XYZ file of C-alpha atoms in Angstrom:
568
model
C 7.746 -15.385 41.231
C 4.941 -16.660 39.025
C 2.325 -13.480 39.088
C -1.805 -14.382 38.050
C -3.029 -12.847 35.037
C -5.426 -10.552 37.185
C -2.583 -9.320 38.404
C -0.597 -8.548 35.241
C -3.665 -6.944 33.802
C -4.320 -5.094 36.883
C -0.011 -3.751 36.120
C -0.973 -3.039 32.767
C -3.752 -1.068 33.674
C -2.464 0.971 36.352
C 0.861 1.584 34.156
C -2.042 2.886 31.757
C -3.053 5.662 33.804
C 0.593 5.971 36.040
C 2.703 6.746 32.430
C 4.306 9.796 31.508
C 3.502 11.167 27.822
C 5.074 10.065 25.029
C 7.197 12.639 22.366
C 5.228 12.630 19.273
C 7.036 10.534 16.727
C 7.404 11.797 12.997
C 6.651 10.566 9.592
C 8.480 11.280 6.359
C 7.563 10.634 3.189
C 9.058 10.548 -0.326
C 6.789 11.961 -2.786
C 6.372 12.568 -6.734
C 4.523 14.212 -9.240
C 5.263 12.999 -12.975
C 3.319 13.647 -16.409
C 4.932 10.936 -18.339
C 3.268 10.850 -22.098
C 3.019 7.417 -23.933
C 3.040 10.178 -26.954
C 4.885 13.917 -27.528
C 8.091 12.414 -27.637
C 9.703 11.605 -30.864
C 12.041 8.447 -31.396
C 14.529 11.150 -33.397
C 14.399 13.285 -30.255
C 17.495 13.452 -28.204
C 19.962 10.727 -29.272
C 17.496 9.319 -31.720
C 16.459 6.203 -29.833
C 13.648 7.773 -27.613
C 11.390 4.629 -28.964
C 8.913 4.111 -25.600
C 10.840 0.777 -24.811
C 13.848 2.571 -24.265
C 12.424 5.435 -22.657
C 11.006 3.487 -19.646
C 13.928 1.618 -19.058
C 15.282 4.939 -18.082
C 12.721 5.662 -16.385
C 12.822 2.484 -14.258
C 16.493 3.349 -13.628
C 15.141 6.730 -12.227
C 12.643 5.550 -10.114
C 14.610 2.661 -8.771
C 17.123 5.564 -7.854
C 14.880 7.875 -6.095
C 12.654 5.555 -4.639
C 9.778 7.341 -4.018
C 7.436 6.041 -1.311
C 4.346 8.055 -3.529
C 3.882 8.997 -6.816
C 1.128 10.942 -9.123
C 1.940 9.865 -12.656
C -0.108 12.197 -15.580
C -1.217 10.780 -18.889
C -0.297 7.202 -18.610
C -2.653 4.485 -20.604
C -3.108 1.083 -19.495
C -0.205 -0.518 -21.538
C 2.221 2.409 -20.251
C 1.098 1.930 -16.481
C 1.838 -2.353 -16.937
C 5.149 -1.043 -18.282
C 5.846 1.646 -15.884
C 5.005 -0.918 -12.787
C 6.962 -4.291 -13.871
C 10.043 -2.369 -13.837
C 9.829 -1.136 -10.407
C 9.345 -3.732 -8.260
C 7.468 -3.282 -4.728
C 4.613 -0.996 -5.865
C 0.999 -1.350 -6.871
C -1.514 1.539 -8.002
C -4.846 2.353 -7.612
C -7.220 4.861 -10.539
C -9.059 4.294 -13.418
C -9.001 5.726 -16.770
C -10.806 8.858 -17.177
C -12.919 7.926 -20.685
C -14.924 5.113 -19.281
C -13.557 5.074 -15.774
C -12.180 1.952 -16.100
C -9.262 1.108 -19.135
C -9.901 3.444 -21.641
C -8.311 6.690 -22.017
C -5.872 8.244 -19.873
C -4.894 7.477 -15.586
C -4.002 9.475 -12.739
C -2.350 7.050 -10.487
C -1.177 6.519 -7.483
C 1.632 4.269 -7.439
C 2.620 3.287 -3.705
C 4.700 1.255 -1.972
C 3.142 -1.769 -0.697
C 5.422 -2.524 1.932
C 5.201 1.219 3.377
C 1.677 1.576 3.260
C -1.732 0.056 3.255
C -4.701 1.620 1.196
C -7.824 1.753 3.339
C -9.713 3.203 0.741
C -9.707 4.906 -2.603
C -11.728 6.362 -5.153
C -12.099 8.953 -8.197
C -14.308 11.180 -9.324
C -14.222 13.744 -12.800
C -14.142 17.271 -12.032
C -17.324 18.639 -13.470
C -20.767 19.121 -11.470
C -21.559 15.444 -12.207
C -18.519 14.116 -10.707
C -19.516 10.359 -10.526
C -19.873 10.085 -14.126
C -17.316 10.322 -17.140
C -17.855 14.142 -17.718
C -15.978 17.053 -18.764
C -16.953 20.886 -17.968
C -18.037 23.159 -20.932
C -14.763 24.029 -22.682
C -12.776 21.143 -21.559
C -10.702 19.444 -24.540
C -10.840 16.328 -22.414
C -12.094 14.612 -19.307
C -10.572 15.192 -16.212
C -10.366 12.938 -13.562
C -8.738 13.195 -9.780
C -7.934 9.499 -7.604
C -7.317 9.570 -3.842
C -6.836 7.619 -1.346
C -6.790 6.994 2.147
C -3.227 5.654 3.011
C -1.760 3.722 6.529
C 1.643 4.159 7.161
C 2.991 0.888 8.307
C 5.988 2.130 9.391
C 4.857 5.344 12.035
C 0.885 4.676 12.056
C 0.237 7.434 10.596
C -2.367 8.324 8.605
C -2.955 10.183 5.032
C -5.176 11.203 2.277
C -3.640 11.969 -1.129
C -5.279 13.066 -4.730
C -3.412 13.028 -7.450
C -5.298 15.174 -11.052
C -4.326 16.543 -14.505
C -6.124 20.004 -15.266
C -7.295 21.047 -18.492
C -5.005 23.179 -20.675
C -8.000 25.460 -21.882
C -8.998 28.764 -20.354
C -8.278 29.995 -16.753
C -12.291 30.053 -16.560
C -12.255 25.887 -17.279
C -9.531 25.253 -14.874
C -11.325 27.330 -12.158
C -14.135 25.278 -12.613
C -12.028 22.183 -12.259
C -10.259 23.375 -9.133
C -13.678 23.793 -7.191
C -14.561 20.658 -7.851
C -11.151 19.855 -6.941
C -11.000 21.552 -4.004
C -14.710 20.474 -2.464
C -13.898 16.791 -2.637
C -10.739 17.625 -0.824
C -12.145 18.855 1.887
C -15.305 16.251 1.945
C -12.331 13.768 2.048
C -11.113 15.178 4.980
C -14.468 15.734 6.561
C -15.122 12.295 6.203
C -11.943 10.818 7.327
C -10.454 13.385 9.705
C -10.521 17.353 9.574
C -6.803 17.285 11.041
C -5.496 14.645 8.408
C -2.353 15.358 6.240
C -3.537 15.779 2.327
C -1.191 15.546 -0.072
C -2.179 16.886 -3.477
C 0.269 16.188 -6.544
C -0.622 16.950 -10.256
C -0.171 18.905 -14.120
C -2.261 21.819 -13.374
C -1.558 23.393 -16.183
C -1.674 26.645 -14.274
C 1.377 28.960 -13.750
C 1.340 30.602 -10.104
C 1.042 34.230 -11.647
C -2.283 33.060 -12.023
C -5.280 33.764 -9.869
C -6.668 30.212 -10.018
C -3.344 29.438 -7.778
C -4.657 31.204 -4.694
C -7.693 28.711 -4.988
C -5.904 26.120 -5.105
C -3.611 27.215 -1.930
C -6.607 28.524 0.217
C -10.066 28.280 -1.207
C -12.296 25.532 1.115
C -9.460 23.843 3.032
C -5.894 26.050 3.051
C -2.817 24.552 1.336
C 0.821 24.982 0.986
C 2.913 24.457 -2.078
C 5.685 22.521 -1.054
C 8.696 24.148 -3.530
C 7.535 27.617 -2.113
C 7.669 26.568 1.518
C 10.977 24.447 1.586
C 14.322 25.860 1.935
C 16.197 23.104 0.621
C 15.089 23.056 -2.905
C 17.140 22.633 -6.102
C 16.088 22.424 -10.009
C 18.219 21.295 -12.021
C 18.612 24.744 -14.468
C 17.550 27.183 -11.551
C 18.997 26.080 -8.783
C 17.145 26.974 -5.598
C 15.246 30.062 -8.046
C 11.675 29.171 -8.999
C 11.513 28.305 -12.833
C 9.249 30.506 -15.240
C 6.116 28.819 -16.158
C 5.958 26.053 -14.248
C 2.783 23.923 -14.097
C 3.440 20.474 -12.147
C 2.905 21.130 -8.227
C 3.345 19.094 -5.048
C 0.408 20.504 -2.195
C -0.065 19.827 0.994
C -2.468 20.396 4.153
C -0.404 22.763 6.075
C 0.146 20.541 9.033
C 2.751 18.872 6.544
C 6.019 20.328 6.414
C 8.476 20.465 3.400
C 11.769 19.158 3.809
C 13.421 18.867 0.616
C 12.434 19.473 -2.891
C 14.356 18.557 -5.970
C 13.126 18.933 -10.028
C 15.183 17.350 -12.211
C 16.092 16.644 -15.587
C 13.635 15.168 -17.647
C 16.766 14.018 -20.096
C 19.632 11.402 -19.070
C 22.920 12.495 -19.491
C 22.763 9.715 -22.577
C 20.917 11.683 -24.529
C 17.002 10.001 -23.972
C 14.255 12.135 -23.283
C 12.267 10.147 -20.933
C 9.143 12.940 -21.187
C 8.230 16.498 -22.226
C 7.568 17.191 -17.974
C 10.580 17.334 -15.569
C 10.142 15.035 -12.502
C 9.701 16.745 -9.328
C 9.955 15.072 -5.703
C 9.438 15.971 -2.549
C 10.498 14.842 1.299
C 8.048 15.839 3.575
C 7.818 15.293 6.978
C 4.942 15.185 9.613
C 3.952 14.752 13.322
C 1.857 11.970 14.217
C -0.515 11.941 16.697
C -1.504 9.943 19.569
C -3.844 7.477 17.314
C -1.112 7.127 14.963
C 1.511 6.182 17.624
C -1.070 3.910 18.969
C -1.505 1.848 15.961
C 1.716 1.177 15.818
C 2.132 0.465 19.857
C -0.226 -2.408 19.032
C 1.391 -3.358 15.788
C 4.963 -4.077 17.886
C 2.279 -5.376 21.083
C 0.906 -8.469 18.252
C 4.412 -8.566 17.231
C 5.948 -9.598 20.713
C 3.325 -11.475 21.705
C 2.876 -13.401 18.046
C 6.882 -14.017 19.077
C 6.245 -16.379 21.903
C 4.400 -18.669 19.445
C 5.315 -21.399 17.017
C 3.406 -23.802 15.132
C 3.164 -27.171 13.976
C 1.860 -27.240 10.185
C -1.502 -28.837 10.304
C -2.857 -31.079 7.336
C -6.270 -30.424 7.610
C -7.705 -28.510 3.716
C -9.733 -25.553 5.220
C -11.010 -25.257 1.407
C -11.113 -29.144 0.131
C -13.965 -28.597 -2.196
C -14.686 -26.084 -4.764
C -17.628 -24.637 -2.998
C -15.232 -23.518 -0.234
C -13.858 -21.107 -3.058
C -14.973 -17.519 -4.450
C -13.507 -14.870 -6.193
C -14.414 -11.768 -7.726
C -13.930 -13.465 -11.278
C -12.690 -16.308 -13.134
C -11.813 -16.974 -16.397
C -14.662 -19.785 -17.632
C -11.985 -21.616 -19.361
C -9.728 -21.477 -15.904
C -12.480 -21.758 -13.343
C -11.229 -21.576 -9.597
C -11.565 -25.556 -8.810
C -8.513 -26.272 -11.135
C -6.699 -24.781 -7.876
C -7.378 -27.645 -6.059
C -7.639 -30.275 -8.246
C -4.021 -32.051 -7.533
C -3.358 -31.462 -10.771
C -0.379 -29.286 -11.831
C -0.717 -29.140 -15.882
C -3.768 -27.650 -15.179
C -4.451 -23.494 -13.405
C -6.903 -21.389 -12.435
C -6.930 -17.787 -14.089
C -8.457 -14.303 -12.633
C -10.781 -12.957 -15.494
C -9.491 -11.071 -18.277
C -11.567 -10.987 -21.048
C -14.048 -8.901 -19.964
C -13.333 -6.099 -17.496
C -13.127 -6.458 -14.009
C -14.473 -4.917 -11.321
C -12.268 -1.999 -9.575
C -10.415 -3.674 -6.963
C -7.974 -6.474 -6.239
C -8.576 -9.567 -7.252
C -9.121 -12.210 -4.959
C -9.553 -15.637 -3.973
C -11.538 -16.175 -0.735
C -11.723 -19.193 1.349
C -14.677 -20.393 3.793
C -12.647 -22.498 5.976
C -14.233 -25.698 6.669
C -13.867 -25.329 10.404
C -13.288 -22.324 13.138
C -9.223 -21.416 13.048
C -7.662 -18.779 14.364
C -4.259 -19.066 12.591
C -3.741 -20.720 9.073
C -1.254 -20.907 6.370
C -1.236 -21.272 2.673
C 0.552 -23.308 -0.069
C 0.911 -22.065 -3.241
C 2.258 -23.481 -6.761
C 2.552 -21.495 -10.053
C 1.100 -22.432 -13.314
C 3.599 -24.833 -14.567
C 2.020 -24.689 -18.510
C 3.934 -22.503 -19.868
C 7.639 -20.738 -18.098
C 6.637 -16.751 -19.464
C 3.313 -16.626 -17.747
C 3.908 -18.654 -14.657
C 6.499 -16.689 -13.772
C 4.552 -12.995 -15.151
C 1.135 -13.885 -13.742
C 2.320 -15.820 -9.824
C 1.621 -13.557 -7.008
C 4.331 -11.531 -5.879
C 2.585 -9.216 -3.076
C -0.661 -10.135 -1.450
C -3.114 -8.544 1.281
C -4.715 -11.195 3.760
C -8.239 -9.685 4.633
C -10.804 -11.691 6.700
C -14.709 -10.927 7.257
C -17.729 -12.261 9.240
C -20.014 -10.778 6.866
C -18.433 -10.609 3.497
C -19.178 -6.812 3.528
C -16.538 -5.744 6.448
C -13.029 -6.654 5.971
C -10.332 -6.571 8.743
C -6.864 -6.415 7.623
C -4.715 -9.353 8.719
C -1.679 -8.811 7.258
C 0.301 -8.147 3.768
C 2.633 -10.737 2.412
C 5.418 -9.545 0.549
C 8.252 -12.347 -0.200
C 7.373 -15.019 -2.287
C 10.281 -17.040 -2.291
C 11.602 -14.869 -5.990
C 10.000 -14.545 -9.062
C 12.043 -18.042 -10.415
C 10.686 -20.157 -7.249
C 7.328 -22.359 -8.293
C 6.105 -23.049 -5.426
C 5.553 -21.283 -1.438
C 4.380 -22.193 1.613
C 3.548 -19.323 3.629
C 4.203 -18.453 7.264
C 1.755 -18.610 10.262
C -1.309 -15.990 9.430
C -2.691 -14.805 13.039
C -6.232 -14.142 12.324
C -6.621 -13.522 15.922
C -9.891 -14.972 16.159
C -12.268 -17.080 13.822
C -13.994 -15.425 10.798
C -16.508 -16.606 7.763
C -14.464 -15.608 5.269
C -10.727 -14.949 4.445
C -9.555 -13.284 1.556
C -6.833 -13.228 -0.103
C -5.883 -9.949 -2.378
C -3.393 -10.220 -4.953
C -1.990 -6.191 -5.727
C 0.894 -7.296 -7.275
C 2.437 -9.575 -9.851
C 5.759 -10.113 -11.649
C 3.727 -9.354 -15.060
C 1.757 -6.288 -13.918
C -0.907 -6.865 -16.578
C -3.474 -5.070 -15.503
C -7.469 -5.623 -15.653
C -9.148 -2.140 -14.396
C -5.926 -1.187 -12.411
C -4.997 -4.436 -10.638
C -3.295 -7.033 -12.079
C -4.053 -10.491 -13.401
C -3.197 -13.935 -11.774
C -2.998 -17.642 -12.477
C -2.331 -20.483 -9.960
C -1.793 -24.321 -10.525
C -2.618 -25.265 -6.816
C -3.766 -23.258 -3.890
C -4.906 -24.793 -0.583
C -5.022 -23.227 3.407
C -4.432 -25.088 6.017
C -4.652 -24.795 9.524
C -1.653 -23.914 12.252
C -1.261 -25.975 15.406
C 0.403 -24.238 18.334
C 2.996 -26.541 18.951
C 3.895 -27.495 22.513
C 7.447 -26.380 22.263
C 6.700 -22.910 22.321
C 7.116 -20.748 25.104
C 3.305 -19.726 25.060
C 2.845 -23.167 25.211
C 5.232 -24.344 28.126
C 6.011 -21.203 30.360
C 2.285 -20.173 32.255
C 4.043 -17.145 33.128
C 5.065 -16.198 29.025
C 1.367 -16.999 28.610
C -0.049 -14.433 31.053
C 1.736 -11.793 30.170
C 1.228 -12.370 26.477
C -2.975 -12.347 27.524
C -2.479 -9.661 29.724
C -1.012 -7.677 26.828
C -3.655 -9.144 24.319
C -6.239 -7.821 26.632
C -4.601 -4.098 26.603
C -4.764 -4.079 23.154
C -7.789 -4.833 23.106
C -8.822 -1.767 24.843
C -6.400 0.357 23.285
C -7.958 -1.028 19.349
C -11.453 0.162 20.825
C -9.774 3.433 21.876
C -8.438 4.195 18.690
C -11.813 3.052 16.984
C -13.886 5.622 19.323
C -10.762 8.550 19.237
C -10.260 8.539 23.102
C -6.960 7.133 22.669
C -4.814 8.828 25.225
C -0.717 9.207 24.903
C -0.565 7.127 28.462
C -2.383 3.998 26.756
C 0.318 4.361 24.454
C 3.489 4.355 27.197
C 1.380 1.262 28.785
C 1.527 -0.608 25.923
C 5.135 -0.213 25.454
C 5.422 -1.006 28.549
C 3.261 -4.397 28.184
C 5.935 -5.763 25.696
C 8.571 -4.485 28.028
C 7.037 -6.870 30.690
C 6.485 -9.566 28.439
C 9.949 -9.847 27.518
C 10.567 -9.644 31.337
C 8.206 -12.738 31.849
C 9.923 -14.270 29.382
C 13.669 -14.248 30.720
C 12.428 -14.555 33.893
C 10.448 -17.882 32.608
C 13.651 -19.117 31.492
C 15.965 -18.289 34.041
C 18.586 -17.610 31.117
C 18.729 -14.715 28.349
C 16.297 -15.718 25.517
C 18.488 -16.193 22.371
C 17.825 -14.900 19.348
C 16.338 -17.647 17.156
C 17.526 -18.808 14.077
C 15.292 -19.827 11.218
C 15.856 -23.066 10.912
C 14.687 -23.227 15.027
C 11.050 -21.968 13.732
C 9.491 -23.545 10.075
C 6.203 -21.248 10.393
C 7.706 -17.874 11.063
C 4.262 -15.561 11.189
C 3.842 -12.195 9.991
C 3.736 -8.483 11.216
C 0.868 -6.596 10.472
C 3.159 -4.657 7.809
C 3.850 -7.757 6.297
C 7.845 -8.452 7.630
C 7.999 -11.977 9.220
C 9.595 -12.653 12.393
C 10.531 -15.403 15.038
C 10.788 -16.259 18.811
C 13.379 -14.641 20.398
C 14.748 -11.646 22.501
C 12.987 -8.716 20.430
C 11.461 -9.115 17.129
C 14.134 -11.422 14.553
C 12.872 -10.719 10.983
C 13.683 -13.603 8.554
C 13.090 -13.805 4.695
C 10.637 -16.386 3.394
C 11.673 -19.472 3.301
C 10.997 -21.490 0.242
C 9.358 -25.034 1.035
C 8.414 -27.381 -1.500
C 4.861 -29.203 -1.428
């Protein structure tokens, strides 16, 4: 029975009001605090090879073994953080340095995963009265700076803040000083972004908890917990589950989080390296989303199933075929951006270096040359010479889009390049759900990880989007019915987004959009008269992307492939 799309919507709606509550889902995290010193440690210390080269290949074997979704490094310089970060692949950073707030001087990072979460904004600030400024309060030895940042879990919907800071060593009076500071942003953060969000709070505080400038950081402004205090299942490595004497790296949290296991351990290998002069300590911690968080991700799976129904047929069309269709937030002169489409492959475009950049990804943006609503990109690698292609091609990148060129929407985050050998990509389809001005696209990671003000440097022979043709083939395309019920669905996401903009979102609009893609995978073996197979990837060349970046096909459920390599 072939059903209108008034009616569908009307089933969505109803089923919007009719559903039962959903459980609230939970998020867990895996997070680290870590005051790695370029300096302190001796090459004689230890086994006598603690030279830094060897020291962070240990600690890339560490990392790679925990796996830590977060982390708050201490004391890292720029050189240390490109080290630290092309060893461990799957993470960018945001933070500045705290002498000139941009390279000089000492970080505290956040390192991330990219393909767990998405960083809607970020910031730092120095903890003295004139926090927007490089500053230090009277008695300081050094400047102190916090970074935060306002996190989306792509994998639950949930959403965080986290700071990570290094206090001064000096008196308890200084460090007070620096908590308040501390403290007040915290809770502007959370005024500003949601009284009821998780904060999680890593750092060197330099501060033992005998100390009375530990109760302020635990309850003074907004109340805190310290995770190793408040989890049962806690272990350090010479203690055991007892608290160690004079410790002064913590792990905080809002006290809607909730501590699930805590581990320090050994800041020496079993080889003999001393990888710092601070033990490592790590953290799961779990917490309950709410009704906007379960929402996001209801319509994450909703574009999902519908963006399933769809394939594509690669158009030809250049969206950018002249050099005026290009921007960026900086070139090098010598590289400028119309080398990327210039046909020519000895020659590359190069993100600026040689002067520092501004504070945020670098980017090239395209003005397409005509209204699309889903594109693709091809990409090819500087060719010149093998180190640099293959340190400076883009290994993780954020598609943004804007009307404006002042408000960005998130499109999506592309992950798989294809492998770091692999010259040249062709992207999958990139649902921009309606037209825009402007896309971006943000490059947070490379190979290379040389960083310019805390994002990392690019080059690119050739670069060119094209638009996507919704080929005929495709069950939106040929089966009405799949094409009502993937509107229908469209349209109660709509209404959900606006919910979750406005916080009215209610745990029913939730249930009815789970129940949208259940009915849209209804239409769609009842379209077919036969059970939808699950498609392979050579059955679908423009696989598009999840909003968290994954790439799927058509199919019964949600198939997600690898990226394909495809030669141009």
């Amino acid at each position: 029975m072939k059903l209108s799309l008034k009616k569908i919507l009307t089933m969505l709606l109803v089923a919007m009001a009719c559903a039962s509550p959903r459980a609230a889902t939970t998020a867990q995290w895996r997070i680290m605090t870590y005051n790695v010193p370029l300096g302190n440690i001796l090459v004689s210390d230890g086994n006598g090879r603690n030279t830094w080269e060897n020291r962070c290949a240990q600690l890339h074997a560490y990392l790679q073994n925990v796996s830590p979704d977060l982390l708050g490094m201490q004391e890292p310089v720029r050189s240390e953080l490109c080290d630290v970060l092309r060893g461990i692949p799957g993470y960018a950073m945001v933070g500045v340095a705290r002498d000139d707030g941009a390279e000089k001087g000492e970080y505290t990072p956040i390192i991330y995963k990219t393909h767990r979460f998405r960083v809607e904004a970020s910031g730092n600030y120095w903890l003295t009265e004139t926090p927007d400024v490089v500053s230090k309060v009277e008695g300081s030895s050094h400047n102190r700076i916090a970074t935060w940042a306002l996190l989306t879990d792509k994998l639950t919907g949930a959403r965080l803040l986290y700071t990570n800071t290094h206090l001064s060593y000096n008196s308890e009076a200084v460090k007070l000083a620096q908590i308040k500071v501390l403290k007040q942003h915290i809770r502007t953060l959370n005024d500003t972004y949601g009284p009821d969000l998780p904060h999680l709070l890593t750092g060197d505080f330099n501060m033992q908890d005998t100390e009375d400038n530990y109760n302020y950081v635990l309850n003074w402004k907004i109340r805190m917990k310290d995770i190793w205090e408040t989890t049962s299942d806690r272990w350090h490595w010479l203690t055991g589950k007892n608290t160690l004497q004079g410790r002064i790296d913590y792990i905080y949290a809002t006290t809607n989080v909730k501590g699930v296991m805590v581990r320090w351990d050994n800041r020496k290998t079993d080889d003999g390296f001393w990888v710092s002069d601070h033990d490592p300590l790590w953290a799961d911690v779990s917490y309950r989303t709410t009704t906007e968080d379960d929402a996001r991700l209801a319509t994450n799976d909703a574009w999902a199933a519908i963006d399933s129904t769809r394939s594509f047929t690669a158009g030809r069309i250049k969206l950018a075929p002249t050099a005026s269709r290009l921007s960026s937030d900086g070139m090098e002169p010598s590289f400028p951006l119309s080398y990327a489409i210039d046909s020519n492959t000895s020659t590359f475009a190069h993100s600026l270096y040689s002067t520092t950049a501004p504070n945020a990804p670098h980017y090239i943006q395209v003005m397409p040359s005509k209204e699309v609503t889903d594109v693709f990109f091809s990409f090819l690698r500087r060719n010149d010479n093998e180190e640099y292609g293959l340190s400076d091609r883009w290994e993780d990148v954020m598609v943004t889009a804007s009307d404006d060129g002042v408000q960005w929407d998130y499109i999506t985050e592309i992950h798989d390049f294809g492998g770091t050998q692999n010259k040249s990509y062709s992207s999958g389809n990139i649902a921009l759900r309606r037209p825009y001005k402007y896309i971006r696209f943000n490059v947070m990671r490379t190979p290379g990880m040389k960083l310019r003000n805390g994002h990392p440097q690019y080059s690119v022979s050739e670069f060119q989007v094209y638009e996507n043709k919704l080929a005929a083939t495709s069950e939106y395309a040929s089966l009405p019915a799949v094409a009502e019920a993937a509107d229908a669905l469209a349209a109660l996401v709509s209404t959900v987004s606006e919910k979750v903009a406005t916080h009215t979102v209610e745990a029913s609009d939730v249930d009815a959009l789970r129940q949208g893609i259940d009915a849209l995978q209804q239409a769609r073996r009842t379209a077919s008269s036969i059970t939808v197979p699950m498609a392979a990837e050579d059955q679908s060349p423009q696989p598009s992307y999840r909003l968290d970046g994954t790439r799927y096909t058509g199919g019964r459920g949600l198939v997600v492939t690898k990226g394909r390599k495809v030669l141009r």
